[in-house]
mmCIF file of C-alpha atoms in Angstrom:
data_model
loop_
_atom_site.group_PDB
_atom_site.id
_atom_site.type_symbol
_atom_site.label_atom_id
_atom_site.label_comp_id
_atom_site.label_asym_id
_atom_site.label_seq_id
_atom_site.Cartn_x
_atom_site.Cartn_y
_atom_site.Cartn_z
ATOM 1 C CA MET A 1 114.204 89.730 116.977
ATOM 2 C CA THR A 2 114.790 92.248 119.755
ATOM 3 C CA VAL A 3 113.014 95.549 119.791
ATOM 4 C CA ASP A 4 114.254 98.416 121.860
ATOM 5 C CA LYS A 5 111.480 99.106 124.397
ATOM 6 C CA GLU A 6 111.837 102.866 124.225
ATOM 7 C CA GLU A 7 111.824 102.776 120.457
ATOM 8 C CA PHE A 8 108.713 100.602 120.520
ATOM 9 C CA ALA A 9 106.932 103.001 122.890
ATOM 10 C CA ARG A 10 107.915 105.952 120.712
ATOM 11 C CA GLN A 11 106.475 104.237 117.618
ATOM 12 C CA GLU A 12 103.262 103.365 119.448
ATOM 13 C CA ALA A 13 102.891 106.998 120.505
ATOM 14 C CA GLU A 14 103.397 108.140 116.914
ATOM 15 C CA LEU A 15 100.684 105.776 115.766
ATOM 16 C CA ASP A 16 98.277 107.119 118.387
ATOM 17 C CA GLU A 17 99.103 110.652 117.238
ATOM 18 C CA LEU A 18 98.376 109.721 113.621
ATOM 19 C CA TYR A 19 95.101 107.937 114.155
ATOM 20 C CA ARG A 20 93.453 110.170 116.738
ATOM 21 C CA GLU A 21 89.854 109.417 117.552
ATOM 22 C CA ILE A 22 88.577 112.512 115.814
ATOM 23 C CA ILE A 23 90.208 111.361 112.560
ATOM 24 C CA ILE A 24 88.668 107.911 112.789
ATOM 25 C CA ASP A 25 85.349 109.579 113.614
ATOM 26 C CA HIS A 26 85.414 111.741 110.474
ATOM 27 C CA TYR A 27 86.414 108.667 108.444
ATOM 28 C CA ARG A 28 83.528 106.622 109.851
ATOM 29 C CA SER A 29 80.980 109.456 109.910
ATOM 30 C CA PRO A 30 81.911 111.856 107.138
ATOM 31 C CA ARG A 31 80.462 115.395 107.327
ATOM 32 C CA ASN A 32 79.102 117.136 104.230
ATOM 33 C CA ARG A 33 79.645 114.140 102.022
ATOM 34 C CA GLY A 34 78.041 114.109 98.588
ATOM 35 C CA LYS A 35 77.567 116.589 95.785
ATOM 36 C CA LEU A 36 75.878 119.983 95.543
ATOM 37 C CA PRO A 37 73.089 120.190 92.921
ATOM 38 C CA SER A 38 74.485 123.367 91.351
ATOM 39 C CA PRO A 39 77.866 124.304 92.800
ATOM 40 C CA THR A 40 79.534 127.604 91.960
ATOM 41 C CA VAL A 41 82.719 125.632 91.442
ATOM 42 C CA SER A 42 83.625 121.969 91.476
ATOM 43 C CA ARG A 43 87.182 120.608 91.491
ATOM 44 C CA GLU A 44 88.682 117.137 91.437
ATOM 45 C CA GLY A 45 91.869 116.115 93.166
ATOM 46 C CA PHE A 46 93.669 112.857 92.509
ATOM 47 C CA ASN A 47 96.750 111.249 93.947
ATOM 48 C CA PRO A 48 97.908 108.752 91.303
ATOM 49 C CA LEU A 49 100.469 107.154 93.623
ATOM 50 C CA CYS A 50 97.908 105.841 96.087
ATOM 51 C CA GLY A 51 94.648 106.244 94.152
ATOM 52 C CA ASP A 52 93.012 108.722 96.557
ATOM 53 C CA GLU A 53 90.289 110.815 94.921
ATOM 54 C CA ILE A 54 88.444 113.915 96.086
ATOM 55 C CA THR A 55 85.721 115.964 94.420
ATOM 56 C CA LEU A 56 85.016 119.259 96.136
ATOM 57 C CA ASP A 57 81.898 121.333 95.433
ATOM 58 C CA LEU A 58 81.608 124.904 96.693
ATOM 59 C CA SER A 59 78.541 127.127 96.658
ATOM 60 C CA VAL A 60 79.574 130.768 96.963
ATOM 61 C CA ALA A 61 77.415 133.868 97.481
ATOM 62 C CA ASP A 62 78.766 137.402 98.001
ATOM 63 C CA GLY A 63 82.289 136.071 98.481
ATOM 64 C CA VAL A 64 81.227 133.654 101.203
ATOM 65 C CA ILE A 65 81.285 129.851 101.049
ATOM 66 C CA VAL A 66 77.669 129.155 101.935
ATOM 67 C CA ASP A 67 77.755 125.413 101.286
ATOM 68 C CA VAL A 68 80.321 122.752 100.594
ATOM 69 C CA ARG A 69 80.338 119.028 99.831
ATOM 70 C CA TYR A 70 83.027 116.498 99.147
ATOM 71 C CA ASP A 71 82.952 113.087 97.579
ATOM 72 C CA GLY A 72 85.715 110.602 97.008
ATOM 73 C CA GLN A 73 87.503 107.496 98.066
ATOM 74 C CA GLY A 74 90.774 106.696 99.696
ATOM 75 C CA CYS A 75 92.493 106.128 102.992
ATOM 76 C CA SER A 76 91.306 107.395 106.365
ATOM 77 C CA ILE A 77 93.728 110.322 106.307
ATOM 78 C CA SER A 78 92.646 111.679 102.911
ATOM 79 C CA GLN A 79 88.934 111.244 103.577
ATOM 80 C CA SER A 80 88.895 112.543 107.148
ATOM 81 C CA SER A 81 90.970 115.542 106.095
ATOM 82 C CA ALA A 82 88.379 116.331 103.393
ATOM 83 C CA SER A 83 85.544 115.936 105.884
ATOM 84 C CA MET A 84 87.247 118.258 108.379
ATOM 85 C CA LEU A 85 87.942 120.746 105.608
ATOM 86 C CA THR A 86 84.243 121.057 104.788
ATOM 87 C CA ASP A 87 83.418 121.789 108.432
ATOM 88 C CA ALA A 88 86.216 124.329 108.614
ATOM 89 C CA VAL A 89 85.490 126.392 105.500
ATOM 90 C CA LYS A 90 81.704 126.529 105.567
ATOM 91 C CA GLY A 91 80.621 130.145 106.230
ATOM 92 C CA LYS A 92 84.091 131.532 105.549
ATOM 93 C CA GLU A 93 84.988 134.257 103.086
ATOM 94 C CA LEU A 94 87.127 133.129 100.159
ATOM 95 C CA GLU A 95 90.225 134.923 101.432
ATOM 96 C CA GLU A 96 89.680 133.509 104.911
ATOM 97 C CA ALA A 97 89.468 130.004 103.441
ATOM 98 C CA ARG A 98 92.652 130.596 101.515
ATOM 99 C CA SER A 99 94.406 131.834 104.626
ATOM 100 C CA LEU A 100 93.242 128.666 106.412
ATOM 101 C CA PHE A 101 94.694 126.563 103.583
ATOM 102 C CA ARG A 102 98.039 128.316 104.009
ATOM 103 C CA ARG A 103 98.074 127.768 107.766
ATOM 104 C CA PHE A 104 97.098 124.125 107.336
ATOM 105 C CA GLN A 105 99.808 123.680 104.735
ATOM 106 C CA ALA A 106 102.342 125.299 107.065
ATOM 107 C CA MET A 107 101.350 122.903 109.834
ATOM 108 C CA MET A 108 101.752 119.897 107.536
ATOM 109 C CA VAL A 109 105.213 120.842 106.362
ATOM 110 C CA GLY A 110 106.163 121.768 109.914
ATOM 111 C CA SER A 111 107.362 125.264 109.085
ATOM 112 C CA GLY A 112 106.305 126.409 112.547
ATOM 113 C CA VAL A 113 104.323 129.450 111.450
ATOM 114 C CA ALA A 114 101.018 127.743 112.238
ATOM 115 C CA ASP A 115 99.459 128.084 115.647
ATOM 116 C CA PRO A 116 97.721 124.717 116.140
ATOM 117 C CA GLU A 117 95.274 126.380 118.562
ATOM 118 C CA GLU A 118 93.672 128.479 115.873
ATOM 119 C CA LEU A 119 93.253 125.486 113.573
ATOM 120 C CA GLY A 120 90.722 123.866 115.898
ATOM 121 C CA ASP A 121 89.920 120.243 115.026
ATOM 122 C CA LEU A 122 92.326 120.393 112.112
ATOM 123 C CA GLU A 123 95.166 120.304 114.593
ATOM 124 C CA ALA A 124 94.385 116.588 114.944
ATOM 125 C CA LEU A 125 96.031 116.054 111.574
ATOM 126 C CA SER A 126 99.379 117.360 112.787
ATOM 127 C CA GLY A 127 100.381 113.804 113.719
ATOM 128 C CA VAL A 128 100.619 112.997 110.004
ATOM 129 C CA ARG A 129 103.848 115.012 109.825
ATOM 130 C CA LYS A 130 105.722 112.092 111.363
ATOM 131 C CA PHE A 131 104.639 109.957 108.399
ATOM 132 C CA PRO A 132 106.141 111.723 105.381
ATOM 133 C CA VAL A 133 104.554 109.373 102.816
ATOM 134 C CA ARG A 134 101.095 110.143 104.229
ATOM 135 C CA VAL A 135 101.343 113.946 104.163
ATOM 136 C CA LYS A 136 100.088 113.935 100.558
ATOM 137 C CA CYS A 137 96.958 112.134 101.766
ATOM 138 C CA ALA A 138 96.198 114.868 104.306
ATOM 139 C CA THR A 139 96.804 117.742 101.894
ATOM 140 C CA LEU A 140 94.937 116.353 98.858
ATOM 141 C CA ALA A 141 91.583 117.959 99.707
ATOM 142 C CA TRP A 142 93.309 121.222 100.635
ATOM 143 C CA HIS A 143 95.136 121.531 97.347
ATOM 144 C CA THR A 144 91.814 120.840 95.649
ATOM 145 C CA LEU A 145 90.269 123.642 97.717
ATOM 146 C CA ASP A 146 93.120 125.966 96.793
ATOM 147 C CA GLU A 147 92.506 125.299 93.082
ATOM 148 C CA ALA A 148 88.792 125.962 93.506
ATOM 149 C CA LEU A 149 89.473 129.224 95.368
ATOM 150 C CA GLU A 150 92.011 130.245 92.759
ATOM 151 C CA SER A 151 89.461 129.846 89.970
ATOM 152 C CA LEU A 152 86.859 131.829 91.940
ATOM 153 C CA LEU A 153 89.228 134.669 92.824
ATOM 154 C CA GLN A 154 90.574 134.803 89.260
ATOM 155 C CA GLY A 155 87.067 134.914 87.867
ATOM 156 C CA LYS A 156 86.107 137.786 90.143
ATOM 157 C CA SER A 157 88.909 140.135 89.194
ATOM 158 C CA MET B 1 108.538 83.108 80.181
ATOM 159 C CA ASP B 2 108.568 85.460 83.189
ATOM 160 C CA GLY B 3 110.022 83.395 86.015
ATOM 161 C CA ALA B 4 110.617 86.276 88.418
ATOM 162 C CA GLN B 5 107.880 85.059 90.755
ATOM 163 C CA ALA B 6 108.317 81.265 90.465
ATOM 164 C CA VAL B 7 112.066 80.665 90.222
ATOM 165 C CA PRO B 8 112.817 82.022 93.731
ATOM 166 C CA HIS B 9 110.240 79.684 95.299
ATOM 167 C CA VAL B 10 110.120 76.373 93.449
ATOM 168 C CA ALA B 11 112.610 74.236 91.569
ATOM 169 C CA VAL B 12 112.319 75.156 87.883
ATOM 170 C CA ASP B 13 114.053 73.036 85.250
ATOM 171 C CA ALA B 14 114.111 75.228 82.147
ATOM 172 C CA GLN B 15 115.129 72.349 79.888
ATOM 173 C CA ALA B 16 112.521 69.970 81.260
ATOM 174 C CA ILE B 17 109.716 72.452 80.615
ATOM 175 C CA ASP B 18 111.322 73.151 77.234
ATOM 176 C CA CYS B 19 110.865 76.892 77.240
ATOM 177 C CA ASP B 20 112.635 79.120 74.711
ATOM 178 C CA PHE B 21 113.413 81.952 77.089
ATOM 179 C CA LEU B 22 113.179 82.241 80.886
ATOM 180 C CA ALA B 23 113.885 85.452 82.797
ATOM 181 C CA PHE B 24 114.214 85.949 86.537
ATOM 182 C CA SER B 25 115.525 88.618 88.870
ATOM 183 C CA ALA B 26 118.048 88.519 91.716
ATOM 184 C CA HIS B 27 116.183 90.930 93.946
ATOM 185 C CA LYS B 28 113.374 88.432 94.551
ATOM 186 C CA MET B 29 115.763 85.662 95.573
ATOM 187 C CA LEU B 30 118.128 87.074 98.198
ATOM 188 C CA GLY B 31 120.299 88.841 95.636
ATOM 189 C CA PRO B 32 120.981 92.489 94.860
ATOM 190 C CA THR B 33 118.854 94.806 92.717
ATOM 191 C CA GLY B 34 119.767 95.541 89.119
ATOM 192 C CA VAL B 35 120.791 92.059 88.041
ATOM 193 C CA GLY B 36 118.974 89.018 86.724
ATOM 194 C CA VAL B 37 119.211 86.041 84.439
ATOM 195 C CA LEU B 38 117.959 85.475 80.925
ATOM 196 C CA TYR B 39 118.085 81.816 80.023
ATOM 197 C CA ALA B 40 117.576 80.921 76.359
ATOM 198 C CA ARG B 41 117.982 77.841 74.219
ATOM 199 C CA ARG B 42 121.457 77.938 72.685
ATOM 200 C CA GLU B 43 120.290 77.482 69.086
ATOM 201 C CA LEU B 44 118.027 80.532 69.416
ATOM 202 C CA LEU B 45 120.839 82.643 70.846
ATOM 203 C CA GLU B 46 123.119 81.550 68.031
ATOM 204 C CA GLU B 47 120.577 82.640 65.425
ATOM 205 C CA MET B 48 119.981 86.034 67.040
ATOM 206 C CA GLU B 49 121.830 89.254 66.264
ATOM 207 C CA PRO B 50 123.329 91.312 69.114
ATOM 208 C CA PHE B 51 121.108 94.120 70.435
ATOM 209 C CA LEU B 52 123.948 96.155 71.978
ATOM 210 C CA SER B 53 127.438 96.883 70.744
ATOM 211 C CA GLY B 54 130.546 97.364 72.864
ATOM 212 C CA GLY B 55 133.476 95.530 74.389
ATOM 213 C CA HIS B 56 133.362 91.689 74.605
ATOM 214 C CA MET B 57 130.721 91.206 71.940
ATOM 215 C CA ILE B 58 132.994 91.394 68.869
ATOM 216 C CA ARG B 59 135.391 88.787 67.477
ATOM 217 C CA GLU B 60 137.005 90.970 64.875
ATOM 218 C CA VAL B 61 136.428 94.511 63.674
ATOM 219 C CA ARG B 62 137.569 95.824 60.264
ATOM 220 C CA LEU B 63 136.742 99.043 58.469
ATOM 221 C CA GLU B 64 134.516 96.989 56.151
ATOM 222 C CA GLY B 65 132.604 95.120 58.837
ATOM 223 C CA ALA B 66 132.706 93.089 62.033
ATOM 224 C CA SER B 67 132.025 89.583 63.296
ATOM 225 C CA TRP B 68 130.479 88.667 66.627
ATOM 226 C CA ASN B 69 131.822 86.783 69.588
ATOM 227 C CA GLU B 70 130.239 83.515 70.675
ATOM 228 C CA VAL B 71 127.216 83.106 72.916
ATOM 229 C CA PRO B 72 126.829 84.432 75.587
ATOM 230 C CA TRP B 73 129.471 87.174 75.105
ATOM 231 C CA LYS B 74 127.727 88.251 71.891
ATOM 232 C CA PHE B 75 124.993 89.701 74.145
ATOM 233 C CA GLU B 76 127.143 91.014 76.983
ATOM 234 C CA ALA B 77 128.523 94.236 75.562
ATOM 235 C CA GLY B 78 130.525 96.653 77.662
ATOM 236 C CA THR B 79 131.417 96.464 81.328
ATOM 237 C CA ASP B 80 129.176 94.018 83.130
ATOM 238 C CA ASN B 81 127.536 94.700 86.474
ATOM 239 C CA ILE B 82 130.324 92.576 87.912
ATOM 240 C CA GLY B 83 129.827 93.047 91.644
ATOM 241 C CA ASP B 84 126.099 92.336 91.531
ATOM 242 C CA VAL B 85 126.579 89.296 89.310
ATOM 243 C CA ILE B 86 129.044 87.841 91.825
ATOM 244 C CA ALA B 87 126.672 88.648 94.702
ATOM 245 C CA PHE B 88 123.788 86.993 92.855
ATOM 246 C CA GLY B 89 125.987 83.932 92.371
ATOM 247 C CA ALA B 90 126.488 83.733 96.122
ATOM 248 C CA ALA B 91 122.709 84.009 96.664
ATOM 249 C CA LEU B 92 122.089 81.210 94.154
ATOM 250 C CA ASP B 93 124.712 79.024 95.838
ATOM 251 C CA TYR B 94 123.045 79.631 99.187
ATOM 252 C CA LEU B 95 119.585 78.708 97.869
ATOM 253 C CA THR B 96 120.980 75.658 96.086
ATOM 254 C CA GLU B 97 122.600 74.524 99.307
ATOM 255 C CA LEU B 98 119.301 74.930 101.160
ATOM 256 C CA GLY B 99 117.597 73.039 98.349
ATOM 257 C CA MET B 100 114.656 74.560 96.477
ATOM 258 C CA GLY B 101 112.439 71.737 97.721
ATOM 259 C CA ASN B 102 113.231 72.783 101.292
ATOM 260 C CA VAL B 103 112.628 76.452 100.420
ATOM 261 C CA ARG B 104 109.163 75.560 99.125
ATOM 262 C CA ALA B 105 108.425 73.282 102.095
ATOM 263 C CA HIS B 106 109.355 76.032 104.562
ATOM 264 C CA GLU B 107 107.163 78.562 102.770
ATOM 265 C CA ILE B 108 104.241 76.152 102.793
ATOM 266 C CA GLU B 109 104.664 75.559 106.514
ATOM 267 C CA VAL B 110 104.713 79.265 107.429
ATOM 268 C CA THR B 111 102.013 80.235 104.913
ATOM 269 C CA GLU B 112 99.677 77.451 106.056
ATOM 270 C CA TYR B 113 100.079 78.515 109.674
ATOM 271 C CA ALA B 114 99.526 82.197 108.863
ATOM 272 C CA LEU B 115 96.469 81.372 106.726
ATOM 273 C CA ARG B 116 94.948 79.342 109.528
ATOM 274 C CA ARG B 117 95.518 82.063 112.106
ATOM 275 C CA MET B 118 94.360 84.890 109.866
ATOM 276 C CA ARG B 119 91.155 83.060 109.024
ATOM 277 C CA GLN B 120 90.313 83.119 112.719
ATOM 278 C CA LEU B 121 90.184 86.922 112.544
ATOM 279 C CA GLU B 122 86.562 87.201 111.549
ATOM 280 C CA ASP B 123 86.680 90.522 109.748
ATOM 281 C CA VAL B 124 89.766 89.871 107.639
ATOM 282 C CA LEU B 125 88.846 89.006 104.043
ATOM 283 C CA MET B 126 91.196 86.528 102.408
ATOM 284 C CA TYR B 127 91.827 86.233 98.674
ATOM 285 C CA GLY B 128 92.978 83.199 96.752
ATOM 286 C CA PRO B 129 92.712 79.446 97.288
ATOM 287 C CA LEU B 130 92.626 78.159 100.855
ATOM 288 C CA ASP B 131 94.649 75.090 99.902
ATOM 289 C CA VAL B 132 98.214 76.155 100.557
ATOM 290 C CA GLU B 133 99.506 73.801 97.862
ATOM 291 C CA GLN B 134 97.575 75.873 95.348
ATOM 292 C CA ARG B 135 99.229 79.165 96.237
ATOM 293 C CA ALA B 136 102.666 80.710 96.582
ATOM 294 C CA GLY B 137 104.010 82.034 99.875
ATOM 295 C CA VAL B 138 101.894 85.171 99.694
ATOM 296 C CA ILE B 139 98.632 86.056 101.405
ATOM 297 C CA SER B 140 96.455 88.860 100.037
ATOM 298 C CA PHE B 141 93.846 90.204 102.437
ATOM 299 C CA ASN B 142 91.727 93.194 103.385
ATOM 300 C CA PHE B 143 89.621 94.602 106.149
ATOM 301 C CA ALA B 144 86.281 95.455 104.495
ATOM 302 C CA ASP B 145 86.150 98.901 106.097
ATOM 303 C CA ILE B 146 89.821 99.911 106.305
ATOM 304 C CA HIS B 147 91.935 101.141 103.409
ATOM 305 C CA PRO B 148 95.000 98.960 102.689
ATOM 306 C CA HIS B 149 97.359 101.925 103.109
ATOM 307 C CA ASP B 150 96.052 102.482 106.635
ATOM 308 C CA VAL B 151 96.602 98.801 107.411
ATOM 309 C CA GLY B 152 100.111 99.084 105.977
ATOM 310 C CA THR B 153 100.966 102.092 108.141
ATOM 311 C CA VAL B 154 99.837 100.395 111.346
ATOM 312 C CA LEU B 155 101.612 97.124 110.542
ATOM 313 C CA ASP B 156 104.765 99.046 109.663
ATOM 314 C CA HIS B 157 104.704 100.636 113.099
ATOM 315 C CA GLU B 158 104.247 97.211 114.663
ATOM 316 C CA GLY B 159 107.411 96.075 112.908
ATOM 317 C CA VAL B 160 105.683 94.131 110.142
ATOM 318 C CA ALA B 161 106.506 94.980 106.527
ATOM 319 C CA ILE B 162 103.789 94.165 104.016
ATOM 320 C CA ARG B 163 102.878 95.588 100.642
ATOM 321 C CA ALA B 164 99.627 97.503 100.206
ATOM 322 C CA GLY B 165 98.038 98.771 97.015
ATOM 323 C CA HIS B 166 97.162 97.459 93.587
ATOM 324 C CA HIS B 167 100.282 95.277 93.172
ATOM 325 C CA CYS B 168 100.751 96.315 89.526
ATOM 326 C CA ASN B 169 97.345 94.789 88.779
ATOM 327 C CA MET B 170 94.707 97.505 88.607
ATOM 328 C CA PRO B 171 92.287 95.473 86.413
ATOM 329 C CA LEU B 172 92.110 92.716 89.048
ATOM 330 C CA MET B 173 91.473 95.255 91.827
ATOM 331 C CA ARG B 174 88.659 96.730 89.737
ATOM 332 C CA ARG B 175 87.191 93.264 89.251
ATOM 333 C CA TYR B 176 87.188 92.701 93.010
ATOM 334 C CA GLY B 177 85.818 96.210 93.506
ATOM 335 C CA VAL B 178 88.570 97.217 95.929
ATOM 336 C CA ALA B 179 91.015 100.132 96.051
ATOM 337 C CA GLY B 180 93.775 97.632 96.662
ATOM 338 C CA THR B 181 94.732 94.779 98.931
ATOM 339 C CA CYS B 182 97.243 94.106 101.670
ATOM 340 C CA ARG B 183 99.780 91.413 100.904
ATOM 341 C CA ALA B 184 102.012 89.567 103.328
ATOM 342 C CA SER B 185 104.710 87.358 101.849
ATOM 343 C CA PHE B 186 107.005 84.761 103.365
ATOM 344 C CA TYR B 187 110.417 83.497 102.375
ATOM 345 C CA VAL B 188 113.172 81.352 103.796
ATOM 346 C CA TYR B 189 113.984 83.817 106.567
ATOM 347 C CA ASN B 190 110.422 84.113 107.948
ATOM 348 C CA THR B 191 109.314 82.111 110.946
ATOM 349 C CA ILE B 192 106.107 80.857 112.555
ATOM 350 C CA ASP B 193 106.717 83.383 115.362
ATOM 351 C CA GLU B 194 106.650 86.166 112.811
ATOM 352 C CA ALA B 195 103.304 84.934 111.499
ATOM 353 C CA ASP B 196 102.059 85.323 115.094
ATOM 354 C CA ILE B 197 103.450 88.859 115.207
ATOM 355 C CA LEU B 198 101.542 89.613 111.993
ATOM 356 C CA VAL B 199 98.289 88.353 113.523
ATOM 357 C CA GLU B 200 98.801 90.412 116.679
ATOM 358 C CA ALA B 201 99.525 93.482 114.535
ATOM 359 C CA LEU B 202 96.271 92.884 112.629
ATOM 360 C CA LYS B 203 94.423 92.926 115.957
ATOM 361 C CA LYS B 204 96.075 96.285 116.640
ATOM 362 C CA VAL B 205 94.713 97.571 113.301
ATOM 363 C CA ARG B 206 91.196 96.640 114.411
ATOM 364 C CA ALA B 207 91.759 98.192 117.815
ATOM 365 C CA ILE B 208 92.666 101.518 116.203
ATOM 366 C CA PHE B 209 89.919 101.366 113.592
ATOM 367 C CA LYS B 210 87.098 100.390 115.892
ATOM 368 C CA ASN B 211 83.837 99.906 114.116
ATOM 369 C CA ASP B 212 80.992 100.743 116.471
ATOM 370 C CA ARG B 213 78.343 100.465 113.799
ATOM 371 C CA ARG B 214 78.450 96.709 113.538
#
């Protein structure tokens, strides 16, 4: 078997981009993991194809996410993405969190409207784009967040 | 009897084991997808009614009724998947020429080597009997702290194709208390060198997923 050296180097680089240290760190040392005793809203997300599960609890006061926890199981991408999400949305207003979801989503589908700079640590997940079958892993927690926000914003109006 | 897993790997004599029906699939034995074999004892096939109507399966049709063609045409209504059947025939000829005993012996040789090398990786959990004679040419394994899909992605990028997940057996995964397993399988075209490549790729998995807490 002969492997083109350039092709091999390109694949290695892709792998490094996917599994950046910060992702492994969130996988190994999850932030805000667990459940809230009395969340304002709790939503479950499930990816039946790969078995990844996320439960997201939000505690909201005066339109601001004052606390957030996630629980679940799955691959490093789905779990680290959930962990990073909790860091990113804590202290944000509901509309701000929703705007962040949209920018994250845009980054994951590569539509180019996202400025990676303003996504902070979340930018680390941009490497997942090169792995189309894993994009669902990275977005699972975010779709769960979007559903939770939707129910809160609906309830308010 | 479902022979899809055994027939490609060991010599099976359907008459010697005296089974009524034996099914197996081309895609697990060097053939194309969408074609397979159903063996059945002739007297059973002769008793059975057709399940599908169409060309080939009738002997005579009248307004008042119809009679059926002989076995096996009685069950082969319409236009067959001709190209794939011919391709499967070529695959079967190839395997027959190799000899199923040699196919099995080669699998045992590669699997035994891979098992031995993988067991030297201290944090790789192995499932199934360690005696290679007691297993097929597949090795199921896991890293205790790394999800099988992550292992699969890294191995894929190292040029090693494995299967990761529940392998159509969720109850067994639940019994083991795992999300899934990784599964490497070997066939006539795999070599000892490739088992080495697998082991090196597994070291790469550990290098990416360092575990500083141990």
